[in-house]
Amino acid sequence: MMYSKIVSTAIKISHLTQLNTYVIDKNGHFVYHDEKASIPAYMPGAKQKDVLELSRKMKETNQVYTYINPWGLSYLGYSFLEEGNFYAIIIGPYFEVIPDVYGLVLQYNLTIQESADLRSILEKVNVVTTEQISSYEAVLQQFEAMKEAETNPLVIYSKEKKGRNKNRDAKVDDEADLVTRRYRIEKDFMHAVKKGNKEKALKLISSDNTLFSFSERFPNQPLRRVKNLNIVLNTLLRSAARNSHVPAILIHRISERFSFDIENGENIAALRSIQDDMIREYCDLVKSNSLQHYSQMIQQVLEHVMSYYDQEIDKAELAALSHTHPGNLSRRFKKETGMTITEYQQDLRINQAKHLLKTENLPVDEVAWIVGYKDPSYFGRVFKNGTGYSPSGYRERGF
């Protein structure tokens, strides 16, 4: 019964704060934990080390504690007694300021893959305001009151007139016709996405198409309903793109980004906008990156180069992967793509750099590092040869 009350209250706090939530006893054992964002092994605080460190330092009861680790990850804790036993509830991590990713990459000498993972993880950790922190502290201070409170809401039913059941068979026929129409449109929609035709795809299924609103589902939870629809749409789009032989790594990146946006959508208007954005971006992805007109050997090489574009290319390794000789691979690649493998990789790097310069407020040195150039000066020369502008000049012109 004691654990039941503690855990149920911790669950409430987890829902209220949307942060990782832990309850730890005096021996450092986890009574409850709910992790929405996990810390990778190469970061300080991995495997709940920060959480355990904070719990060891919480000596006074009925006291709120703040803990900040070397990377700026912050936690809040509250200590209390239950039947004479000491417990700590801890929430976090969160950031009080936007982290300097590039500074962390340089300071801890992270690999390119680790830096990409770090950026993805840090995007999932909330940056909170002083007012939010104050609210979290107030919630923690109410832990014991929440634990003892019993909720028994009084349910009030509205008076509704019972409608008569009219022509049940006709209703069944209408539902069957609706399902048939939906599947037919879905089939045409998947074909349009597979061809990269976003105009047709949006015409078939878009945010204002009531045929696919499924308003009968979760009638009392419209936000959850639209989120679920977007999750299903993301899966359909991912499947259509893969059927068009778009490299898996590119599909994974766009799918993960939209999955995160969907779960963090706070209103129906934003989620409907995400729905249309997904259709447009997946169609553009198919149109720009479909490999279906290449031979199987070159498809395999292109997928590998796209996945590891920021790393050095070992042509002998690529040839072995394709079960051919390096010379033959180079000739086949040039014939089918019109570029050498090195030129293709450089094109990928420059395009990614252009995207980062347009969409991210990152130093040019960091952009160079992300796309695979350790020497920023060399990156600047390559970029100018490919675009006619220096990286800074390209950003200033707002292309």
mmCIF file of C-alpha atoms in Angstrom:
data_model
loop_
_atom_site.group_PDB
_atom_site.id
_atom_site.type_symbol
_atom_site.label_atom_id
_atom_site.label_comp_id
_atom_site.label_asym_id
_atom_site.label_seq_id
_atom_site.Cartn_x
_atom_site.Cartn_y
_atom_site.Cartn_z
ATOM 1 C CA MET A 1 0.000 0.000 0.000
ATOM 2 C CA MET A 2 2.889 2.364 0.867
ATOM 3 C CA TYR A 3 4.614 1.805 -2.496
ATOM 4 C CA SER A 4 1.281 2.004 -4.303
ATOM 5 C CA LYS A 5 0.624 5.563 -3.102
ATOM 6 C CA ILE A 6 4.183 6.700 -3.819
ATOM 7 C CA VAL A 7 4.188 5.248 -7.323
ATOM 8 C CA SER A 8 0.718 6.528 -8.237
ATOM 9 C CA THR A 9 1.722 10.043 -7.147
ATOM 10 C CA ALA A 10 4.991 9.811 -9.084
ATOM 11 C CA ILE A 11 3.006 8.849 -12.189
ATOM 12 C CA LYS A 12 0.851 11.974 -11.755
ATOM 13 C CA ILE A 13 3.972 14.149 -11.528
ATOM 14 C CA SER A 14 5.423 12.440 -14.602
ATOM 15 C CA HIS A 15 2.256 13.299 -16.542
ATOM 16 C CA LEU A 16 2.220 16.890 -15.267
ATOM 17 C CA THR A 17 5.883 17.700 -15.968
ATOM 18 C CA GLN A 18 6.491 15.440 -19.010
ATOM 19 C CA LEU A 19 10.008 14.853 -17.649
ATOM 20 C CA ASN A 20 11.830 11.670 -16.695
ATOM 21 C CA THR A 21 10.617 10.783 -13.205
ATOM 22 C CA TYR A 22 12.347 8.594 -10.601
ATOM 23 C CA VAL A 23 11.617 7.523 -7.018
ATOM 24 C CA ILE A 24 14.609 6.168 -5.072
ATOM 25 C CA ASP A 25 14.798 4.690 -1.575
ATOM 26 C CA LYS A 26 17.567 5.276 0.999
ATOM 27 C CA ASN A 27 19.588 2.329 -0.391
ATOM 28 C CA GLY A 28 19.699 3.770 -3.885
ATOM 29 C CA HIS A 29 17.121 1.329 -5.283
ATOM 30 C CA PHE A 30 14.581 2.551 -7.822
ATOM 31 C CA VAL A 31 11.023 2.233 -6.573
ATOM 32 C CA TYR A 32 9.730 3.811 -9.789
ATOM 33 C CA HIS A 33 11.215 5.239 -12.964
ATOM 34 C CA ASP A 34 9.728 6.547 -16.199
ATOM 35 C CA GLU A 35 12.232 7.640 -18.845
ATOM 36 C CA LYS A 36 11.022 9.737 -21.761
ATOM 37 C CA ALA A 37 14.577 10.656 -22.832
ATOM 38 C CA SER A 38 17.633 8.488 -22.183
ATOM 39 C CA ILE A 39 21.210 9.729 -21.849
ATOM 40 C CA PRO A 40 23.802 8.041 -24.148
ATOM 41 C CA ALA A 41 26.763 6.210 -22.627
ATOM 42 C CA TYR A 42 29.349 8.829 -23.625
ATOM 43 C CA MET A 43 27.547 11.644 -21.765
ATOM 44 C CA PRO A 44 27.945 12.389 -18.054
ATOM 45 C CA GLY A 45 24.948 11.094 -16.145
ATOM 46 C CA ALA A 46 24.346 8.019 -18.319
ATOM 47 C CA LYS A 47 22.678 5.007 -16.686
ATOM 48 C CA GLN A 48 20.983 7.260 -14.102
ATOM 49 C CA LYS A 49 24.332 8.307 -12.577
ATOM 50 C CA ASP A 50 23.173 11.926 -12.182
ATOM 51 C CA VAL A 51 19.951 10.788 -10.558
ATOM 52 C CA LEU A 52 21.737 8.535 -8.069
ATOM 53 C CA GLU A 53 24.330 11.230 -7.322
ATOM 54 C CA LEU A 54 21.590 13.748 -6.524
ATOM 55 C CA SER A 55 19.697 11.259 -4.329
ATOM 56 C CA ARG A 56 22.865 10.625 -2.262
ATOM 57 C CA LYS A 57 23.278 14.355 -1.635
ATOM 58 C CA MET A 58 19.670 14.887 -0.524
ATOM 59 C CA LYS A 59 20.046 14.685 3.266
ATOM 60 C CA GLU A 60 17.220 16.902 4.551
ATOM 61 C CA THR A 61 13.600 15.858 4.187
ATOM 62 C CA ASN A 62 10.770 18.027 2.793
ATOM 63 C CA GLN A 63 13.342 19.956 0.779
ATOM 64 C CA VAL A 64 13.613 20.702 -2.957
ATOM 65 C CA TYR A 65 17.078 20.259 -4.498
ATOM 66 C CA THR A 66 18.545 21.334 -7.858
ATOM 67 C CA TYR A 67 21.386 19.478 -9.598
ATOM 68 C CA ILE A 68 23.241 20.536 -12.781
ATOM 69 C CA ASN A 69 25.811 18.252 -14.426
ATOM 70 C CA PRO A 70 28.897 19.383 -16.445
ATOM 71 C CA TRP A 71 26.934 19.373 -19.730
ATOM 72 C CA GLY A 72 24.181 21.617 -18.345
ATOM 73 C CA LEU A 73 21.614 18.869 -17.821
ATOM 74 C CA SER A 74 19.501 19.854 -14.819
ATOM 75 C CA TYR A 75 17.375 17.883 -12.337
ATOM 76 C CA LEU A 76 14.995 18.702 -9.494
ATOM 77 C CA GLY A 77 14.570 16.488 -6.442
ATOM 78 C CA TYR A 78 12.320 16.358 -3.394
ATOM 79 C CA SER A 79 12.991 14.232 -0.303
ATOM 80 C CA PHE A 80 10.385 12.887 2.097
ATOM 81 C CA LEU A 81 9.753 10.279 4.785
ATOM 82 C CA GLU A 82 7.196 7.511 4.447
ATOM 83 C CA GLU A 83 6.622 5.332 7.524
ATOM 84 C CA GLY A 84 10.026 6.413 8.812
ATOM 85 C CA ASN A 85 11.841 5.516 5.555
ATOM 86 C CA PHE A 86 13.660 8.058 3.388
ATOM 87 C CA TYR A 87 12.680 8.512 -0.271
ATOM 88 C CA ALA A 88 13.608 10.924 -3.038
ATOM 89 C CA ILE A 89 11.578 11.825 -6.113
ATOM 90 C CA ILE A 90 13.678 13.299 -8.941
ATOM 91 C CA ILE A 91 12.586 14.796 -12.264
ATOM 92 C CA GLY A 92 14.765 15.678 -15.264
ATOM 93 C CA PRO A 93 16.892 16.175 -17.225
ATOM 94 C CA TYR A 94 16.020 19.561 -18.675
ATOM 95 C CA PHE A 95 18.036 22.582 -19.818
ATOM 96 C CA GLU A 96 17.835 26.083 -18.399
ATOM 97 C CA VAL A 97 19.659 27.480 -21.458
ATOM 98 C CA ILE A 98 20.000 26.169 -25.016
ATOM 99 C CA PRO A 99 23.115 23.933 -25.049
ATOM 100 C CA ASP A 100 26.188 24.698 -27.153
ATOM 101 C CA VAL A 101 26.360 21.427 -29.095
ATOM 102 C CA TYR A 102 29.465 22.361 -31.067
ATOM 103 C CA GLY A 103 31.291 23.386 -27.894
ATOM 104 C CA LEU A 104 30.464 20.006 -26.317
ATOM 105 C CA VAL A 105 31.623 18.165 -29.448
ATOM 106 C CA LEU A 106 35.006 19.908 -29.365
ATOM 107 C CA GLN A 107 35.441 19.767 -25.592
ATOM 108 C CA TYR A 108 34.780 16.033 -25.357
ATOM 109 C CA ASN A 109 36.284 15.130 -28.762
ATOM 110 C CA LEU A 110 33.160 13.342 -29.978
ATOM 111 C CA THR A 111 33.089 11.459 -33.258
ATOM 112 C CA ILE A 112 30.888 12.671 -36.106
ATOM 113 C CA GLN A 113 28.372 9.914 -35.361
ATOM 114 C CA GLU A 114 28.357 10.770 -31.649
ATOM 115 C CA SER A 115 27.850 14.465 -32.442
ATOM 116 C CA ALA A 116 24.893 13.627 -34.726
ATOM 117 C CA ASP A 117 23.398 11.402 -32.002
ATOM 118 C CA LEU A 118 23.985 14.135 -29.430
ATOM 119 C CA ARG A 119 22.131 16.722 -31.512
ATOM 120 C CA SER A 120 19.188 14.328 -31.918
ATOM 121 C CA ILE A 121 19.060 13.540 -28.177
ATOM 122 C CA LEU A 122 19.393 17.127 -27.020
ATOM 123 C CA GLU A 123 16.480 18.128 -29.246
ATOM 124 C CA LYS A 124 14.310 15.812 -27.124
ATOM 125 C CA VAL A 125 15.382 17.377 -23.816
ATOM 126 C CA ASN A 126 13.177 20.332 -22.843
ATOM 127 C CA VAL A 127 14.617 23.829 -22.477
ATOM 128 C CA VAL A 128 12.486 25.308 -19.694
ATOM 129 C CA THR A 129 11.869 28.814 -18.426
ATOM 130 C CA THR A 130 12.384 30.104 -14.899
ATOM 131 C CA GLU A 131 8.598 30.137 -14.471
ATOM 132 C CA GLN A 132 8.350 26.478 -15.488
ATOM 133 C CA ILE A 133 11.088 25.498 -13.038
ATOM 134 C CA SER A 134 9.219 27.343 -10.299
ATOM 135 C CA SER A 135 6.059 25.413 -11.214
ATOM 136 C CA TYR A 136 7.938 22.089 -11.100
ATOM 137 C CA GLU A 137 9.311 22.963 -7.661
ATOM 138 C CA ALA A 138 5.790 23.772 -6.430
ATOM 139 C CA VAL A 139 4.476 20.455 -7.762
ATOM 140 C CA LEU A 140 7.258 18.533 -5.976
ATOM 141 C CA GLN A 141 6.551 20.360 -2.719
ATOM 142 C CA GLN A 142 2.961 19.152 -2.945
ATOM 143 C CA PHE A 143 4.067 15.513 -3.300
ATOM 144 C CA GLU A 144 2.886 14.384 0.127
ATOM 145 C CA ALA A 145 -0.432 16.233 -0.152
ATOM 146 C CA MET A 146 -1.004 14.654 -3.574
ATOM 147 C CA LYS A 147 -0.112 11.249 -2.145
ATOM 148 C CA GLU A 148 -2.765 11.438 0.528
ATOM 149 C CA ALA A 149 -5.474 13.079 -1.576
ATOM 150 C CA GLU A 150 -8.277 10.874 -2.805
ATOM 151 C CA THR A 151 -9.995 11.926 -6.009
ATOM 152 C CA ASN A 152 -13.657 11.095 -6.405
ATOM 153 C CA PRO A 153 -15.059 13.341 -9.133
ATOM 154 C CA LEU A 154 -18.810 13.723 -9.323
ATOM 155 C CA VAL A 155 -19.940 12.596 -12.770
ATOM 156 C CA ILE A 156 -22.675 14.674 -14.404
ATOM 157 C CA TYR A 157 -24.507 13.224 -17.383
ATOM 158 C CA SER A 158 -26.238 15.391 -19.956
ATOM 159 C CA LYS A 159 -29.807 14.529 -20.912
ATOM 160 C CA GLU A 160 -29.897 13.177 -24.429
ATOM 161 C CA LYS A 161 -32.889 12.070 -26.405
ATOM 162 C CA LYS A 162 -32.585 8.516 -27.526
ATOM 163 C CA GLY A 163 -32.815 8.385 -31.284
ATOM 164 C CA ARG A 164 -34.667 5.615 -33.062
ATOM 165 C CA ASN A 165 -32.709 2.967 -34.934
ATOM 166 C CA LYS A 166 -33.530 3.654 -38.573
ATOM 167 C CA ASN A 167 -32.814 1.148 -41.289
ATOM 168 C CA ARG A 168 -29.884 -0.774 -39.793
ATOM 169 C CA ASP A 169 -29.156 -2.587 -43.051
ATOM 170 C CA ALA A 170 -28.826 0.700 -44.940
ATOM 171 C CA LYS A 171 -26.362 1.946 -42.321
ATOM 172 C CA VAL A 172 -24.212 -1.185 -42.726
ATOM 173 C CA ASP A 173 -24.207 -0.722 -46.505
ATOM 174 C CA ASP A 174 -23.151 2.921 -46.118
ATOM 175 C CA GLU A 175 -20.262 1.918 -43.819
ATOM 176 C CA ALA A 176 -19.106 -0.770 -46.256
ATOM 177 C CA ASP A 177 -19.166 1.760 -49.109
ATOM 178 C CA LEU A 178 -17.184 4.236 -47.003
ATOM 179 C CA VAL A 179 -14.504 1.655 -46.202
ATOM 180 C CA THR A 180 -14.253 0.672 -49.883
ATOM 181 C CA ARG A 181 -13.828 4.318 -50.919
ATOM 182 C CA ARG A 182 -11.179 4.877 -48.267
ATOM 183 C CA TYR A 183 -9.113 1.875 -49.375
ATOM 184 C CA ARG A 184 -9.388 2.869 -53.042
ATOM 185 C CA ILE A 185 -8.208 6.414 -52.278
ATOM 186 C CA GLU A 186 -5.431 5.093 -50.026
ATOM 187 C CA LYS A 187 -4.171 2.885 -52.876
ATOM 188 C CA ASP A 188 -4.123 5.848 -55.284
ATOM 189 C CA PHE A 189 -2.467 7.972 -52.587
ATOM 190 C CA MET A 190 0.356 5.453 -52.063
ATOM 191 C CA HIS A 191 0.935 5.321 -55.836
ATOM 192 C CA ALA A 192 1.123 9.135 -56.005
ATOM 193 C CA VAL A 193 3.693 9.271 -53.189
ATOM 194 C CA LYS A 194 5.694 6.462 -54.808
ATOM 195 C CA LYS A 195 5.921 8.645 -57.934
ATOM 196 C CA GLY A 196 6.717 11.786 -55.914
ATOM 197 C CA ASN A 197 3.527 13.528 -57.060
ATOM 198 C CA LYS A 198 2.740 15.720 -54.056
ATOM 199 C CA GLU A 199 -0.040 17.703 -55.783
ATOM 200 C CA LYS A 200 -2.028 14.536 -56.428
ATOM 201 C CA ALA A 201 -1.173 13.079 -53.004
ATOM 202 C CA LEU A 202 -2.404 16.222 -51.217
ATOM 203 C CA LYS A 203 -5.558 16.254 -53.319
ATOM 204 C CA LEU A 204 -6.333 12.667 -52.287
ATOM 205 C CA ILE A 205 -5.482 12.946 -48.579
ATOM 206 C CA SER A 206 -4.945 16.272 -46.870
ATOM 207 C CA SER A 207 -5.748 17.853 -43.516
ATOM 208 C CA ASP A 208 -9.096 19.215 -44.748
ATOM 209 C CA ASN A 209 -10.296 15.879 -46.186
ATOM 210 C CA THR A 210 -13.109 14.843 -43.828
ATOM 211 C CA LEU A 211 -13.244 11.350 -45.366
ATOM 212 C CA PHE A 212 -10.093 10.527 -43.394
ATOM 213 C CA SER A 213 -10.864 12.476 -40.213
ATOM 214 C CA PHE A 214 -12.218 9.355 -38.421
ATOM 215 C CA SER A 215 -14.175 11.598 -36.069
ATOM 216 C CA GLU A 216 -15.861 8.550 -34.530
ATOM 217 C CA ARG A 217 -12.576 7.500 -32.958
ATOM 218 C CA PHE A 218 -11.604 8.971 -29.561
ATOM 219 C CA PRO A 219 -14.551 11.424 -29.671
ATOM 220 C CA ASN A 220 -13.526 12.845 -26.284
ATOM 221 C CA GLN A 221 -9.812 13.007 -27.137
ATOM 222 C CA PRO A 222 -9.543 14.878 -30.473
ATOM 223 C CA LEU A 223 -5.842 15.669 -29.979
ATOM 224 C CA ARG A 224 -5.005 11.986 -29.420
ATOM 225 C CA ARG A 225 -7.101 11.019 -32.449
ATOM 226 C CA VAL A 226 -5.254 13.396 -34.790
ATOM 227 C CA LYS A 227 -1.900 12.288 -33.366
ATOM 228 C CA ASN A 228 -2.792 8.656 -34.055
ATOM 229 C CA LEU A 229 -3.851 9.511 -37.614
ATOM 230 C CA ASN A 230 -0.539 11.284 -38.200
ATOM 231 C CA ILE A 231 1.393 8.302 -36.845
ATOM 232 C CA VAL A 232 -0.452 6.004 -39.285
ATOM 233 C CA LEU A 233 0.160 8.464 -42.137
ATOM 234 C CA ASN A 234 3.873 8.604 -41.293
ATOM 235 C CA THR A 235 3.994 4.794 -41.520
ATOM 236 C CA LEU A 236 2.178 4.773 -44.901
ATOM 237 C CA LEU A 237 4.479 7.453 -46.298
ATOM 238 C CA ARG A 238 7.551 5.627 -45.050
ATOM 239 C CA SER A 239 6.361 2.443 -46.774
ATOM 240 C CA ALA A 240 5.620 4.268 -50.059
ATOM 241 C CA ALA A 241 9.062 5.891 -50.060
ATOM 242 C CA ARG A 242 10.772 2.567 -49.423
ATOM 243 C CA ASN A 243 8.777 0.952 -52.253
ATOM 244 C CA SER A 244 10.237 3.647 -54.483
ATOM 245 C CA HIS A 245 13.758 2.565 -53.434
ATOM 246 C CA VAL A 246 14.602 5.654 -51.420
ATOM 247 C CA PRO A 247 17.630 4.900 -49.181
ATOM 248 C CA ALA A 248 16.543 3.652 -45.755
ATOM 249 C CA ILE A 249 18.771 6.129 -43.901
ATOM 250 C CA LEU A 250 16.994 9.102 -45.524
ATOM 251 C CA ILE A 251 13.570 7.659 -44.739
ATOM 252 C CA HIS A 252 14.626 7.000 -41.138
ATOM 253 C CA ARG A 253 15.774 10.592 -40.625
ATOM 254 C CA ILE A 254 12.559 12.172 -41.880
ATOM 255 C CA SER A 255 10.374 9.585 -40.110
ATOM 256 C CA GLU A 256 12.092 10.116 -36.747
ATOM 257 C CA ARG A 257 11.778 13.891 -37.041
ATOM 258 C CA PHE A 258 8.070 13.751 -37.791
ATOM 259 C CA SER A 259 7.458 11.156 -35.050
ATOM 260 C CA PHE A 260 8.963 13.580 -32.548
ATOM 261 C CA ASP A 261 6.957 16.539 -33.946
ATOM 262 C CA ILE A 262 3.713 14.543 -33.788
ATOM 263 C CA GLU A 263 4.109 13.500 -30.153
ATOM 264 C CA ASN A 264 5.004 17.065 -29.173
ATOM 265 C CA GLY A 265 2.142 18.667 -31.102
ATOM 266 C CA GLU A 266 0.121 20.768 -28.669
ATOM 267 C CA ASN A 267 -2.950 21.605 -30.750
ATOM 268 C CA ILE A 268 -4.980 20.217 -33.629
ATOM 269 C CA ALA A 269 -4.059 23.038 -36.031
ATOM 270 C CA ALA A 270 -0.350 22.292 -35.611
ATOM 271 C CA LEU A 271 -0.922 18.560 -36.117
ATOM 272 C CA ARG A 272 -2.919 19.162 -39.296
ATOM 273 C CA SER A 273 -0.104 21.322 -40.595
ATOM 274 C CA ILE A 274 2.334 18.487 -39.818
ATOM 275 C CA GLN A 275 0.116 16.102 -41.814
ATOM 276 C CA ASP A 276 0.391 18.217 -44.980
ATOM 277 C CA ASP A 277 4.110 18.860 -44.384
ATOM 278 C CA MET A 278 4.728 15.109 -44.169
ATOM 279 C CA ILE A 279 3.052 14.476 -47.521
ATOM 280 C CA ARG A 280 5.033 17.257 -49.204
ATOM 281 C CA GLU A 281 8.394 16.246 -47.721
ATOM 282 C CA TYR A 282 8.053 12.526 -48.406
ATOM 283 C CA CYS A 283 7.039 13.235 -52.025
ATOM 284 C CA ASP A 284 10.016 15.587 -52.430
ATOM 285 C CA LEU A 285 12.228 12.923 -50.853
ATOM 286 C CA VAL A 286 11.024 10.331 -53.382
ATOM 287 C CA LYS A 287 11.424 12.714 -56.304
ATOM 288 C CA SER A 288 14.977 13.670 -55.319
ATOM 289 C CA ASN A 289 16.318 10.393 -53.966
ATOM 290 C CA SER A 290 14.553 7.448 -55.629
ATOM 291 C CA LEU A 291 17.114 4.884 -56.764
ATOM 292 C CA GLN A 292 14.750 2.637 -58.708
ATOM 293 C CA HIS A 293 16.305 3.468 -62.103
ATOM 294 C CA TYR A 294 19.769 2.310 -60.951
ATOM 295 C CA SER A 295 21.069 -1.259 -61.024
ATOM 296 C CA GLN A 296 20.966 -3.229 -57.776
ATOM 297 C CA MET A 297 24.748 -2.936 -57.373
ATOM 298 C CA ILE A 298 24.748 0.862 -57.688
ATOM 299 C CA GLN A 299 21.650 1.175 -55.446
ATOM 300 C CA GLN A 300 23.589 -0.647 -52.721
ATOM 301 C CA VAL A 301 26.630 1.617 -53.147
ATOM 302 C CA LEU A 302 24.509 4.792 -53.201
ATOM 303 C CA GLU A 303 22.743 3.772 -49.981
ATOM 304 C CA HIS A 304 26.106 3.135 -48.308
ATOM 305 C CA VAL A 305 27.565 6.480 -49.442
ATOM 306 C CA MET A 306 24.422 8.357 -48.328
ATOM 307 C CA SER A 307 24.546 6.683 -44.919
ATOM 308 C CA TYR A 308 28.241 7.477 -44.381
ATOM 309 C CA TYR A 309 28.683 10.582 -46.548
ATOM 310 C CA ASP A 310 30.547 12.362 -43.729
ATOM 311 C CA GLN A 311 33.229 9.667 -43.473
ATOM 312 C CA GLU A 312 36.196 8.690 -45.634
ATOM 313 C CA ILE A 313 35.309 6.352 -48.516
ATOM 314 C CA ASP A 314 37.192 3.062 -48.864
ATOM 315 C CA LYS A 315 36.590 2.057 -52.490
ATOM 316 C CA ALA A 316 38.020 -1.411 -51.929
ATOM 317 C CA GLU A 317 35.543 -1.928 -49.088
ATOM 318 C CA LEU A 318 32.690 -0.679 -51.281
ATOM 319 C CA ALA A 319 33.745 -3.037 -54.070
ATOM 320 C CA ALA A 320 33.858 -5.974 -51.657
ATOM 321 C CA LEU A 321 30.391 -5.020 -50.432
ATOM 322 C CA SER A 322 29.200 -5.188 -54.060
ATOM 323 C CA HIS A 323 31.138 -8.398 -54.851
ATOM 324 C CA THR A 324 33.095 -6.773 -57.675
ATOM 325 C CA HIS A 325 36.490 -5.244 -58.489
ATOM 326 C CA PRO A 326 37.123 -1.577 -57.520
ATOM 327 C CA GLY A 327 37.851 -0.667 -61.148
ATOM 328 C CA ASN A 328 34.615 -2.225 -62.377
ATOM 329 C CA LEU A 329 32.642 -0.537 -59.604
ATOM 330 C CA SER A 330 34.079 2.884 -60.502
ATOM 331 C CA ARG A 331 33.222 2.417 -64.199
ATOM 332 C CA ARG A 332 29.660 1.235 -63.446
ATOM 333 C CA PHE A 333 29.097 4.052 -60.957
ATOM 334 C CA LYS A 334 30.285 6.722 -63.405
ATOM 335 C CA LYS A 335 28.176 5.268 -66.218
ATOM 336 C CA GLU A 336 24.935 5.167 -64.181
ATOM 337 C CA THR A 337 25.266 8.387 -62.151
ATOM 338 C CA GLY A 338 27.422 10.572 -64.381
ATOM 339 C CA MET A 339 29.777 11.193 -61.427
ATOM 340 C CA THR A 340 32.652 9.478 -59.697
ATOM 341 C CA ILE A 341 32.038 8.108 -56.198
ATOM 342 C CA THR A 342 34.128 10.936 -54.725
ATOM 343 C CA GLU A 343 32.219 13.564 -56.699
ATOM 344 C CA TYR A 344 28.913 12.068 -55.582
ATOM 345 C CA GLN A 345 29.989 12.128 -51.925
ATOM 346 C CA GLN A 346 31.195 15.715 -52.239
ATOM 347 C CA ASP A 347 27.852 16.686 -53.787
ATOM 348 C CA LEU A 348 26.031 15.132 -50.814
ATOM 349 C CA ARG A 349 28.263 17.014 -48.383
ATOM 350 C CA ILE A 350 27.772 20.365 -50.108
ATOM 351 C CA ASN A 351 23.986 19.922 -50.296
ATOM 352 C CA GLN A 352 23.839 19.078 -46.599
ATOM 353 C CA ALA A 353 26.052 22.071 -45.792
ATOM 354 C CA LYS A 354 23.734 24.338 -47.831
ATOM 355 C CA HIS A 355 20.754 23.022 -45.870
ATOM 356 C CA LEU A 356 22.475 23.635 -42.518
ATOM 357 C CA LEU A 357 23.579 27.139 -43.504
ATOM 358 C CA LYS A 358 19.995 28.002 -44.458
ATOM 359 C CA THR A 359 18.186 26.405 -41.525
ATOM 360 C CA GLU A 360 20.593 26.361 -38.565
ATOM 361 C CA ASN A 361 22.380 29.186 -36.794
ATOM 362 C CA LEU A 362 25.636 27.229 -36.573
ATOM 363 C CA PRO A 363 29.218 28.479 -36.942
ATOM 364 C CA VAL A 364 30.731 27.624 -40.332
ATOM 365 C CA ASP A 365 33.405 25.531 -38.559
ATOM 366 C CA GLU A 366 30.679 23.384 -37.027
ATOM 367 C CA VAL A 367 28.880 22.959 -40.356
ATOM 368 C CA ALA A 368 32.179 21.784 -41.868
ATOM 369 C CA TRP A 369 32.630 19.281 -39.047
ATOM 370 C CA ILE A 370 29.086 17.923 -39.342
ATOM 371 C CA VAL A 371 29.368 17.225 -43.080
ATOM 372 C CA GLY A 372 32.767 15.558 -42.753
ATOM 373 C CA TYR A 373 35.456 18.220 -43.233
ATOM 374 C CA LYS A 374 37.902 18.526 -40.342
ATOM 375 C CA ASP A 375 39.669 21.482 -41.969
ATOM 376 C CA PRO A 376 37.267 24.466 -42.199
ATOM 377 C CA SER A 377 39.529 26.248 -44.723
ATOM 378 C CA TYR A 378 39.460 23.267 -47.077
ATOM 379 C CA PHE A 379 35.685 23.044 -46.641
ATOM 380 C CA GLY A 380 35.397 26.728 -47.599
ATOM 381 C CA ARG A 381 37.360 26.151 -50.828
ATOM 382 C CA VAL A 382 35.324 23.063 -51.776
ATOM 383 C CA PHE A 383 32.054 24.864 -51.007
ATOM 384 C CA LYS A 384 33.000 27.871 -53.131
ATOM 385 C CA ASN A 385 34.056 25.656 -56.032
ATOM 386 C CA GLY A 386 30.681 23.918 -55.879
ATOM 387 C CA THR A 387 28.406 26.929 -55.348
ATOM 388 C CA GLY A 388 30.328 30.019 -56.397
ATOM 389 C CA TYR A 389 30.026 31.459 -52.880
ATOM 390 C CA SER A 390 31.846 31.136 -49.597
ATOM 391 C CA PRO A 391 29.783 29.473 -46.827
ATOM 392 C CA SER A 392 29.288 32.839 -45.102
ATOM 393 C CA GLY A 393 28.381 34.525 -48.371
ATOM 394 C CA TYR A 394 25.861 31.802 -49.166
ATOM 395 C CA ARG A 395 24.202 32.276 -45.772
ATOM 396 C CA GLU A 396 24.137 36.077 -46.075
ATOM 397 C CA ARG A 397 22.373 35.914 -49.445
ATOM 398 C CA GLY A 398 19.658 33.741 -47.910
ATOM 399 C CA PHE A 399 19.502 31.160 -50.701
#
